[in-house]
PDB file of C-alpha atoms (C1' of nucleotides) in Angstrom:
ATOM      1  CA  MET U   1     101.183  66.366 109.409  1.00  0.00           C
ATOM      2  CA  GLY U   2     100.672  64.236 106.412  1.00  0.00           C
ATOM      3  CA  GLU U   3     102.336  65.302 103.246  1.00  0.00           C
ATOM      4  CA  ILE U   4      99.987  66.451 100.581  1.00  0.00           C
ATOM      5  CA  PRO U   5     100.399  64.258  97.438  1.00  0.00           C
ATOM      6  CA  LYS U   6     101.469  65.937  94.311  1.00  0.00           C
ATOM      7  CA  GLU U   7      98.449  64.797  92.370  1.00  0.00           C
ATOM      8  CA  ILE U   8      94.852  64.278  93.711  1.00  0.00           C
ATOM      9  CA  ILE U   9      92.781  63.788  90.667  1.00  0.00           C
ATOM     10  CA  PRO U  10      89.076  64.782  90.717  1.00  0.00           C
ATOM     11  CA  LEU U  11      86.576  62.099  89.725  1.00  0.00           C
ATOM     12  CA  SER U  12      84.865  62.936  86.431  1.00  0.00           C
ATOM     13  CA  TYR U  13      81.224  63.336  85.817  1.00  0.00           C
ATOM     14  CA  ASP U  14      80.578  59.696  84.714  1.00  0.00           C
ATOM     15  CA  PHE U  15      81.314  58.621  88.305  1.00  0.00           C
ATOM     16  CA  TYR U  16      78.158  60.476  89.382  1.00  0.00           C
ATOM     17  CA  GLU U  17      75.937  58.925  86.793  1.00  0.00           C
ATOM     18  CA  GLN U  18      75.305  55.789  88.811  1.00  0.00           C
ATOM     19  CA  PRO U  19      71.952  55.372  90.673  1.00  0.00           C
ATOM     20  CA  THR U  20      71.855  57.407  93.930  1.00  0.00           C
ATOM     21  CA  LEU U  21      71.751  54.422  96.311  1.00  0.00           C
ATOM     22  CA  GLU U  22      74.923  53.022  94.441  1.00  0.00           C
ATOM     23  CA  LEU U  23      76.551  56.463  94.479  1.00  0.00           C
ATOM     24  CA  SER U  24      75.953  56.772  98.246  1.00  0.00           C
ATOM     25  CA  LYS U  25      77.995  53.618  98.754  1.00  0.00           C
ATOM     26  CA  ALA U  26      80.614  54.381  96.067  1.00  0.00           C
ATOM     27  CA  LEU U  27      81.327  57.778  97.750  1.00  0.00           C
ATOM     28  CA  LEU U  28      82.447  55.997 101.007  1.00  0.00           C
ATOM     29  CA  GLY U  29      86.248  56.104 101.115  1.00  0.00           C
ATOM     30  CA  CYS U  30      86.508  58.885  98.566  1.00  0.00           C
ATOM     31  CA  LEU U  31      88.479  61.977  99.424  1.00  0.00           C
ATOM     32  CA  LEU U  32      86.525  65.212  99.648  1.00  0.00           C
ATOM     33  CA  VAL U  33      88.822  68.278  99.107  1.00  0.00           C
ATOM     34  CA  LYS U  34      88.383  72.000  99.571  1.00  0.00           C
ATOM     35  CA  GLU U  35      90.994  74.509  98.585  1.00  0.00           C
ATOM     36  CA  THR U  36      90.925  78.086  99.833  1.00  0.00           C
ATOM     37  CA  ASP U  37      93.501  80.808 100.263  1.00  0.00           C
ATOM     38  CA  GLN U  38      93.911  79.508 103.847  1.00  0.00           C
ATOM     39  CA  GLY U  39      95.098  76.218 102.367  1.00  0.00           C
ATOM     40  CA  MET U  40      93.781  72.826 101.503  1.00  0.00           C
ATOM     41  CA  ALA U  41      91.645  70.596 103.708  1.00  0.00           C
ATOM     42  CA  ALA U  42      90.559  67.028 102.864  1.00  0.00           C
ATOM     43  CA  GLY U  43      88.974  63.991 104.469  1.00  0.00           C
ATOM     44  CA  TYR U  44      87.751  60.626 103.501  1.00  0.00           C
ATOM     45  CA  ILE U  45      83.879  60.306 103.198  1.00  0.00           C
ATOM     46  CA  VAL U  46      82.854  57.748 105.896  1.00  0.00           C
ATOM     47  CA  GLU U  47      79.034  58.369 106.188  1.00  0.00           C
ATOM     48  CA  THR U  48      76.399  59.226 103.571  1.00  0.00           C
ATOM     49  CA  GLU U  49      72.597  59.284 103.189  1.00  0.00           C
ATOM     50  CA  ALA U  50      70.576  59.061 100.054  1.00  0.00           C
ATOM     51  CA  TYR U  51      67.604  61.457  99.282  1.00  0.00           C
ATOM     52  CA  ILE U  52      65.493  60.191  96.379  1.00  0.00           C
ATOM     53  CA  GLY U  53      63.462  63.347  95.783  1.00  0.00           C
ATOM     54  CA  PRO U  54      60.421  62.205  93.786  1.00  0.00           C
ATOM     55  CA  VAL U  55      59.430  59.423  96.119  1.00  0.00           C
ATOM     56  CA  ASP U  56      61.117  60.498  99.340  1.00  0.00           C
ATOM     57  CA  ARG U  57      59.063  62.539 101.801  1.00  0.00           C
ATOM     58  CA  ALA U  58      62.230  63.404 103.723  1.00  0.00           C
ATOM     59  CA  ALA U  59      63.808  65.070 100.756  1.00  0.00           C
ATOM     60  CA  HIS U  60      63.515  68.785  99.997  1.00  0.00           C
ATOM     61  CA  SER U  61      62.806  67.846  96.424  1.00  0.00           C
ATOM     62  CA  TYR U  62      59.870  65.450  97.397  1.00  0.00           C
ATOM     63  CA  ASN U  63      57.277  65.272  94.721  1.00  0.00           C
ATOM     64  CA  ASN U  64      59.526  67.195  92.408  1.00  0.00           C
ATOM     65  CA  ARG U  65      59.223  70.383  94.430  1.00  0.00           C
ATOM     66  CA  ARG U  66      61.240  72.927  92.583  1.00  0.00           C
ATOM     67  CA  THR U  67      62.199  76.110  94.382  1.00  0.00           C
ATOM     68  CA  GLY U  68      65.182  78.369  94.534  1.00  0.00           C
ATOM     69  CA  ARG U  69      66.745  75.989  97.078  1.00  0.00           C
ATOM     70  CA  THR U  70      66.188  72.744  95.307  1.00  0.00           C
ATOM     71  CA  GLU U  71      66.893  74.070  91.849  1.00  0.00           C
ATOM     72  CA  VAL U  72      70.403  72.654  91.526  1.00  0.00           C
ATOM     73  CA  MET U  73      69.143  69.087  92.148  1.00  0.00           C
ATOM     74  CA  PHE U  74      67.294  69.327  88.839  1.00  0.00           C
ATOM     75  CA  HIS U  75      70.627  69.725  87.049  1.00  0.00           C
ATOM     76  CA  ARG U  76      73.351  67.337  86.161  1.00  0.00           C
ATOM     77  CA  SER U  77      74.811  64.902  88.610  1.00  0.00           C
ATOM     78  CA  GLY U  78      78.121  65.855  90.181  1.00  0.00           C
ATOM     79  CA  LEU U  79      77.166  69.369  91.196  1.00  0.00           C
ATOM     80  CA  THR U  80      77.127  70.696  94.787  1.00  0.00           C
ATOM     81  CA  TYR U  81      73.912  71.129  96.761  1.00  0.00           C
ATOM     82  CA  THR U  82      74.453  73.155  99.881  1.00  0.00           C
ATOM     83  CA  TYR U  83      71.622  74.396 102.131  1.00  0.00           C
ATOM     84  CA  LEU U  84      71.357  76.041 105.594  1.00  0.00           C
ATOM     85  CA  MET U  85      69.977  74.039 108.515  1.00  0.00           C
ATOM     86  CA  HIS U  86      69.540  76.406 111.505  1.00  0.00           C
ATOM     87  CA  THR U  87      73.045  77.828 111.832  1.00  0.00           C
ATOM     88  CA  HIS U  88      74.833  75.268 109.702  1.00  0.00           C
ATOM     89  CA  CYS U  89      75.631  74.638 106.118  1.00  0.00           C
ATOM     90  CA  LEU U  90      75.059  71.051 104.908  1.00  0.00           C
ATOM     91  CA  PHE U  91      76.797  69.510 102.004  1.00  0.00           C
ATOM     92  CA  ASN U  92      75.232  67.230  99.273  1.00  0.00           C
ATOM     93  CA  VAL U  93      76.273  65.686  95.991  1.00  0.00           C
ATOM     94  CA  VAL U  94      73.625  66.123  93.233  1.00  0.00           C
ATOM     95  CA  SER U  95      72.707  62.766  91.673  1.00  0.00           C
ATOM     96  CA  GLY U  96      69.828  61.254  89.591  1.00  0.00           C
ATOM     97  CA  GLY U  97      70.580  63.102  86.403  1.00  0.00           C
ATOM     98  CA  GLU U  98      68.893  66.009  84.668  1.00  0.00           C
ATOM     99  CA  GLU U  99      65.283  66.654  85.793  1.00  0.00           C
ATOM    100  CA  ASN U 100      65.439  63.981  88.443  1.00  0.00           C
ATOM    101  CA  PRO U 101      66.138  65.737  91.751  1.00  0.00           C
ATOM    102  CA  GLU U 102      68.071  63.319  93.990  1.00  0.00           C
ATOM    103  CA  ALA U 103      71.137  63.867  96.114  1.00  0.00           C
ATOM    104  CA  VAL U 104      73.534  62.313  98.558  1.00  0.00           C
ATOM    105  CA  LEU U 105      74.089  63.978 101.974  1.00  0.00           C
ATOM    106  CA  VAL U 106      77.683  63.682 103.282  1.00  0.00           C
ATOM    107  CA  ARG U 107      77.341  63.250 107.083  1.00  0.00           C
ATOM    108  CA  ALA U 108      80.952  62.546 108.186  1.00  0.00           C
ATOM    109  CA  LEU U 109      84.625  62.580 107.154  1.00  0.00           C
ATOM    110  CA  GLU U 110      87.804  61.075 108.380  1.00  0.00           C
ATOM    111  CA  PRO U 111      90.172  64.040 108.436  1.00  0.00           C
ATOM    112  CA  ARG U 112      93.184  63.470 106.206  1.00  0.00           C
ATOM    113  CA  TYR U 113      94.922  66.643 104.991  1.00  0.00           C
ATOM    114  CA  GLY U 114      95.009  70.145 106.476  1.00  0.00           C
ATOM    115  CA  ILE U 115      94.019  68.909 109.921  1.00  0.00           C
ATOM    116  CA  GLU U 116      95.536  71.993 111.677  1.00  0.00           C
ATOM    117  CA  LEU U 117      93.354  74.180 109.460  1.00  0.00           C
ATOM    118  CA  MET U 118      90.332  72.258 110.345  1.00  0.00           C
ATOM    119  CA  LYS U 119      91.076  72.625 114.050  1.00  0.00           C
ATOM    120  CA  ARG U 120      91.486  76.326 113.697  1.00  0.00           C
ATOM    121  CA  ARG U 121      88.238  76.696 111.862  1.00  0.00           C
ATOM    122  CA  ARG U 122      86.450  74.660 114.489  1.00  0.00           C
ATOM    123  CA  GLY U 123      88.231  75.993 117.502  1.00  0.00           C
ATOM    124  CA  ILE U 124      88.811  72.590 118.938  1.00  0.00           C
ATOM    125  CA  GLN U 125      91.696  70.076 119.168  1.00  0.00           C
ATOM    126  CA  ASP U 126      89.908  66.684 119.368  1.00  0.00           C
ATOM    127  CA  ILE U 127      90.320  65.053 115.818  1.00  0.00           C
ATOM    128  CA  THR U 128      87.495  62.671 116.395  1.00  0.00           C
ATOM    129  CA  ASN U 129      85.105  65.601 116.942  1.00  0.00           C
ATOM    130  CA  LEU U 130      86.180  67.608 113.946  1.00  0.00           C
ATOM    131  CA  THR U 131      84.079  66.188 111.096  1.00  0.00           C
ATOM    132  CA  ASN U 132      81.686  63.623 112.610  1.00  0.00           C
ATOM    133  CA  GLY U 133      78.484  65.410 111.585  1.00  0.00           C
ATOM    134  CA  PRO U 134      77.227  67.174 108.510  1.00  0.00           C
ATOM    135  CA  GLY U 135      77.344  70.712 109.996  1.00  0.00           C
ATOM    136  CA  LYS U 136      80.757  70.074 111.663  1.00  0.00           C
ATOM    137  CA  LEU U 137      82.405  68.886 108.463  1.00  0.00           C
ATOM    138  CA  THR U 138      81.405  71.907 106.390  1.00  0.00           C
ATOM    139  CA  LYS U 139      82.758  74.215 109.022  1.00  0.00           C
ATOM    140  CA  SER U 140      86.062  72.245 109.162  1.00  0.00           C
ATOM    141  CA  MET U 141      86.380  72.142 105.451  1.00  0.00           C
ATOM    142  CA  GLY U 142      85.406  75.755 104.749  1.00  0.00           C
ATOM    143  CA  ILE U 143      82.378  74.745 102.702  1.00  0.00           C
ATOM    144  CA  THR U 144      79.765  77.457 102.559  1.00  0.00           C
ATOM    145  CA  MET U 145      76.653  78.596 100.564  1.00  0.00           C
ATOM    146  CA  GLU U 146      79.256  80.076  98.090  1.00  0.00           C
ATOM    147  CA  ASP U 147      79.745  76.526  96.901  1.00  0.00           C
ATOM    148  CA  TYR U 148      76.130  76.044  95.961  1.00  0.00           C
ATOM    149  CA  GLY U 149      75.898  74.757  92.338  1.00  0.00           C
ATOM    150  CA  SER U 150      79.655  74.337  91.808  1.00  0.00           C
ATOM    151  CA  SER U 151      81.077  71.340  89.942  1.00  0.00           C
ATOM    152  CA  LEU U 152      82.675  68.617  92.004  1.00  0.00           C
ATOM    153  CA  THR U 153      84.968  67.721  89.122  1.00  0.00           C
ATOM    154  CA  LEU U 154      87.152  70.835  89.534  1.00  0.00           C
ATOM    155  CA  PRO U 155      88.814  72.889  92.347  1.00  0.00           C
ATOM    156  CA  PRO U 156      88.136  74.524  94.661  1.00  0.00           C
ATOM    157  CA  LEU U 157      85.698  71.852  95.906  1.00  0.00           C
ATOM    158  CA  TYR U 158      85.953  68.352  94.458  1.00  0.00           C
ATOM    159  CA  ILE U 159      86.031  64.604  95.229  1.00  0.00           C
ATOM    160  CA  ALA U 160      88.832  62.292  94.379  1.00  0.00           C
ATOM    161  CA  LYS U 161      89.517  58.578  94.608  1.00  0.00           C
ATOM    162  CA  GLY U 162      90.491  57.372  98.169  1.00  0.00           C
ATOM    163  CA  PHE U 163      90.365  53.858  99.512  1.00  0.00           C
ATOM    164  CA  CYS U 164      88.043  50.938  99.109  1.00  0.00           C
ATOM    165  CA  PRO U 165      86.274  50.053 102.490  1.00  0.00           C
ATOM    166  CA  GLU U 166      86.188  46.456 103.561  1.00  0.00           C
ATOM    167  CA  SER U 167      82.582  46.646 104.875  1.00  0.00           C
ATOM    168  CA  ILE U 168      79.676  49.015 104.654  1.00  0.00           C
ATOM    169  CA  SER U 169      76.829  49.184 107.207  1.00  0.00           C
ATOM    170  CA  VAL U 170      73.292  50.157 106.394  1.00  0.00           C
ATOM    171  CA  GLY U 171      70.641  51.706 108.596  1.00  0.00           C
ATOM    172  CA  LYS U 172      67.775  54.326 108.897  1.00  0.00           C
ATOM    173  CA  ARG U 173      68.548  57.939 108.191  1.00  0.00           C
ATOM    174  CA  ILE U 174      69.159  60.435 110.964  1.00  0.00           C
ATOM    175  CA  GLY U 175      66.985  63.410 112.043  1.00  0.00           C
ATOM    176  CA  ILE U 176      63.895  62.803 109.859  1.00  0.00           C
ATOM    177  CA  ASP U 177      61.393  61.404 112.341  1.00  0.00           C
ATOM    178  CA  LYS U 178      58.510  63.482 110.982  1.00  0.00           C
ATOM    179  CA  SER U 179      58.707  62.143 107.436  1.00  0.00           C
ATOM    180  CA  GLY U 180      56.137  59.382 107.694  1.00  0.00           C
ATOM    181  CA  GLU U 181      57.169  56.012 106.307  1.00  0.00           C
ATOM    182  CA  ALA U 182      60.279  57.561 104.726  1.00  0.00           C
ATOM    183  CA  LYS U 183      61.907  57.693 108.134  1.00  0.00           C
ATOM    184  CA  ASP U 184      62.466  53.936 108.060  1.00  0.00           C
ATOM    185  CA  TYR U 185      63.994  53.627 104.629  1.00  0.00           C
ATOM    186  CA  PRO U 186      67.524  52.037 105.049  1.00  0.00           C
ATOM    187  CA  TRP U 187      69.268  54.770 103.087  1.00  0.00           C
ATOM    188  CA  ARG U 188      72.076  55.580 105.504  1.00  0.00           C
ATOM    189  CA  PHE U 189      75.461  54.167 104.714  1.00  0.00           C
ATOM    190  CA  TRP U 190      78.670  54.216 106.771  1.00  0.00           C
ATOM    191  CA  ILE U 191      82.048  52.450 106.828  1.00  0.00           C
ATOM    192  CA  THR U 192      81.697  49.615 109.416  1.00  0.00           C
ATOM    193  CA  HIS U 193      83.506  50.359 112.710  1.00  0.00           C
ATOM    194  CA  ASN U 194      84.818  53.702 111.577  1.00  0.00           C
ATOM    195  CA  LYS U 195      85.159  55.962 114.553  1.00  0.00           C
ATOM    196  CA  PHE U 196      84.380  59.192 112.712  1.00  0.00           C
ATOM    197  CA  VAL U 197      80.745  58.462 111.867  1.00  0.00           C
ATOM    198  CA  SER U 198      78.288  60.981 113.319  1.00  0.00           C
ATOM    199  CA  ARG U 199      76.518  58.661 115.670  1.00  0.00           C
ATOM    200  CA  HIS U 200      76.465  54.866 116.406  1.00  0.00           C
ATOM    201  CA  GLN U 201      73.412  52.958 115.352  1.00  0.00           C
ATOM    202  CA  LYS U 202      72.728  49.325 114.934  1.00  0.00           C
ATOM    203  CA  SER U 203      73.113  48.399 111.305  1.00  0.00           C
ATOM    204  CA  GLU U 204      70.362  46.468 109.559  1.00  0.00           C
ATOM    205  CA  TYR U 205      72.854  44.564 107.554  1.00  0.00           C
ATOM    206  CA  GLU U 206      76.439  44.888 106.363  1.00  0.00           C
ATOM    207  CA  ILE U 207      77.872  44.616 102.869  1.00  0.00           C
ATOM    208  CA  LYS U 208      81.318  43.004 102.485  1.00  0.00           C
ATOM    209  CA  ILE U 209      83.257  44.612  99.602  1.00  0.00           C
ATOM    210  CA  LYS U 210      85.282  42.090  97.645  1.00  0.00           C
ATOM    211  CA  LYS U 211      88.754  43.287  96.879  1.00  0.00           C
ATOM    212  CA  ASP U 212      88.961  43.012  93.120  1.00  0.00           C
ATOM    213  CA  LYS U 213      91.687  44.138  90.792  1.00  0.00           C
ATOM    214  CA  ASN U 214      90.286  47.707  90.295  1.00  0.00           C
ATOM    215  CA  ASN U 215      89.891  48.459  93.981  1.00  0.00           C
ATOM    216  CA  GLU U 216      93.386  49.044  95.330  1.00  0.00           C
ATOM    217  CA  ASP U 217      94.037  52.316  97.120  1.00  0.00           C
TER     218      ASP U 217
ATOM    219  C1'  DC W   1      52.657  88.892 105.833  1.00  0.00           C
ATOM    220  C1'  DC W   2      53.344  85.993 109.735  1.00  0.00           C
ATOM    221  C1'  DC W   3      54.547  81.877 111.663  1.00  0.00           C
ATOM    222  C1'  DG W   4      56.086  77.137 112.317  1.00  0.00           C
ATOM    223  C1'  DA W   5      59.303  73.621 111.146  1.00  0.00           C
ATOM    224  C1'  DG W   6      63.696  71.873 109.794  1.00  0.00           C
ATOM    225  C1'  DA W   7      68.762  66.319 106.615  1.00  0.00           C
ATOM    226  C1'  DT W   8      72.248  70.456 113.438  1.00  0.00           C
ATOM    227  C1'  DC W   9      75.162  71.506 117.063  1.00  0.00           C
ATOM    228  C1'  DC W  10      76.633  73.481 121.418  1.00  0.00           C
ATOM    229  C1'  DT W  11      75.949  74.681 126.305  1.00  0.00           C
ATOM    230  C1'  DA W  12      73.693  73.927 130.653  1.00  0.00           C
TER     231       DA W  12
ATOM    232  C1'  DA S   1      66.182  71.067 127.509  1.00  0.00           C
ATOM    233  C1'  DG S   2      66.842  75.118 124.838  1.00  0.00           C
ATOM    234  C1'  DG S   3      68.828  78.602 121.746  1.00  0.00           C
ATOM    235  C1'  DA S   4      71.159  80.123 117.554  1.00  0.00           C
ATOM    236  C1'  DT S   5      69.253  82.063 113.071  1.00  0.00           C
ATOM    237  C1'  DC S   6      67.786  81.460 107.948  1.00  0.00           C
ATOM    238  C1'  DT S   7      64.858  79.595 104.254  1.00  0.00           C
ATOM    239  C1'  DC S   8      60.773  77.555 102.706  1.00  0.00           C
ATOM    240  C1'  DG S   9      55.976  77.009 102.287  1.00  0.00           C
ATOM    241  C1'  DG S  10      51.225  77.078 104.088  1.00  0.00           C
ATOM    242  C1'  DG S  11      47.520  79.869 105.608  1.00  0.00           C
ATOM    243  C1'  DG S  12      44.947  84.202 106.356  1.00  0.00           C
TER     244       DG S  12
END
DNA sequence: CCCGAGATCCTA
DNA sequence: AGGATCTCGGGG
């Protein structure tokens, strides 16, 4: 449907240097892009969760646990951390910097380009059900374990500037009920009232984003 | 070495 | 409510 713009520029590494909670919010509205020989698919990030490894019992890298799976989180910010959850691949952005294993889980997208390709990959037609969950969006986008460790500043998998949300909601993270006190940390962020978020939840508070000079689309 | 659990999703 | 199906990590 939508024309693919001539130039979608990947964000550079310095974007990923900000603290993980800030990055989790800054990623909202950004465009996640995957190019394959089947074509290009892209969507705006509308929901994220922060995982602050060293102090976060819900994180795979809790207490600096370093294994084959978590290894990439100990490397530079702006790399891809993918892992398998039951039958699904989940996509994360590495953050926190070298030797500080943190990450941002991308939980939902608003489909923007390559929507027909996404529908084909998922075998469904309903756009609102295409990318409203972390396992659904990787399948729609064609993100797999092959992407583990790759840089988000270059094709085939990268993130570009999108739009600036008017309001961000904040709440508890999803699906980590057995993580002790960490389950209540308010580290889930989503674009207020966006209909592509993975599930509805009462937000603890909302953050209004002021539209300053740098934040036009 | 075996077994349980997990940042999920689909079907019944 | 339960199954798919793979990796990690703890316990014997």
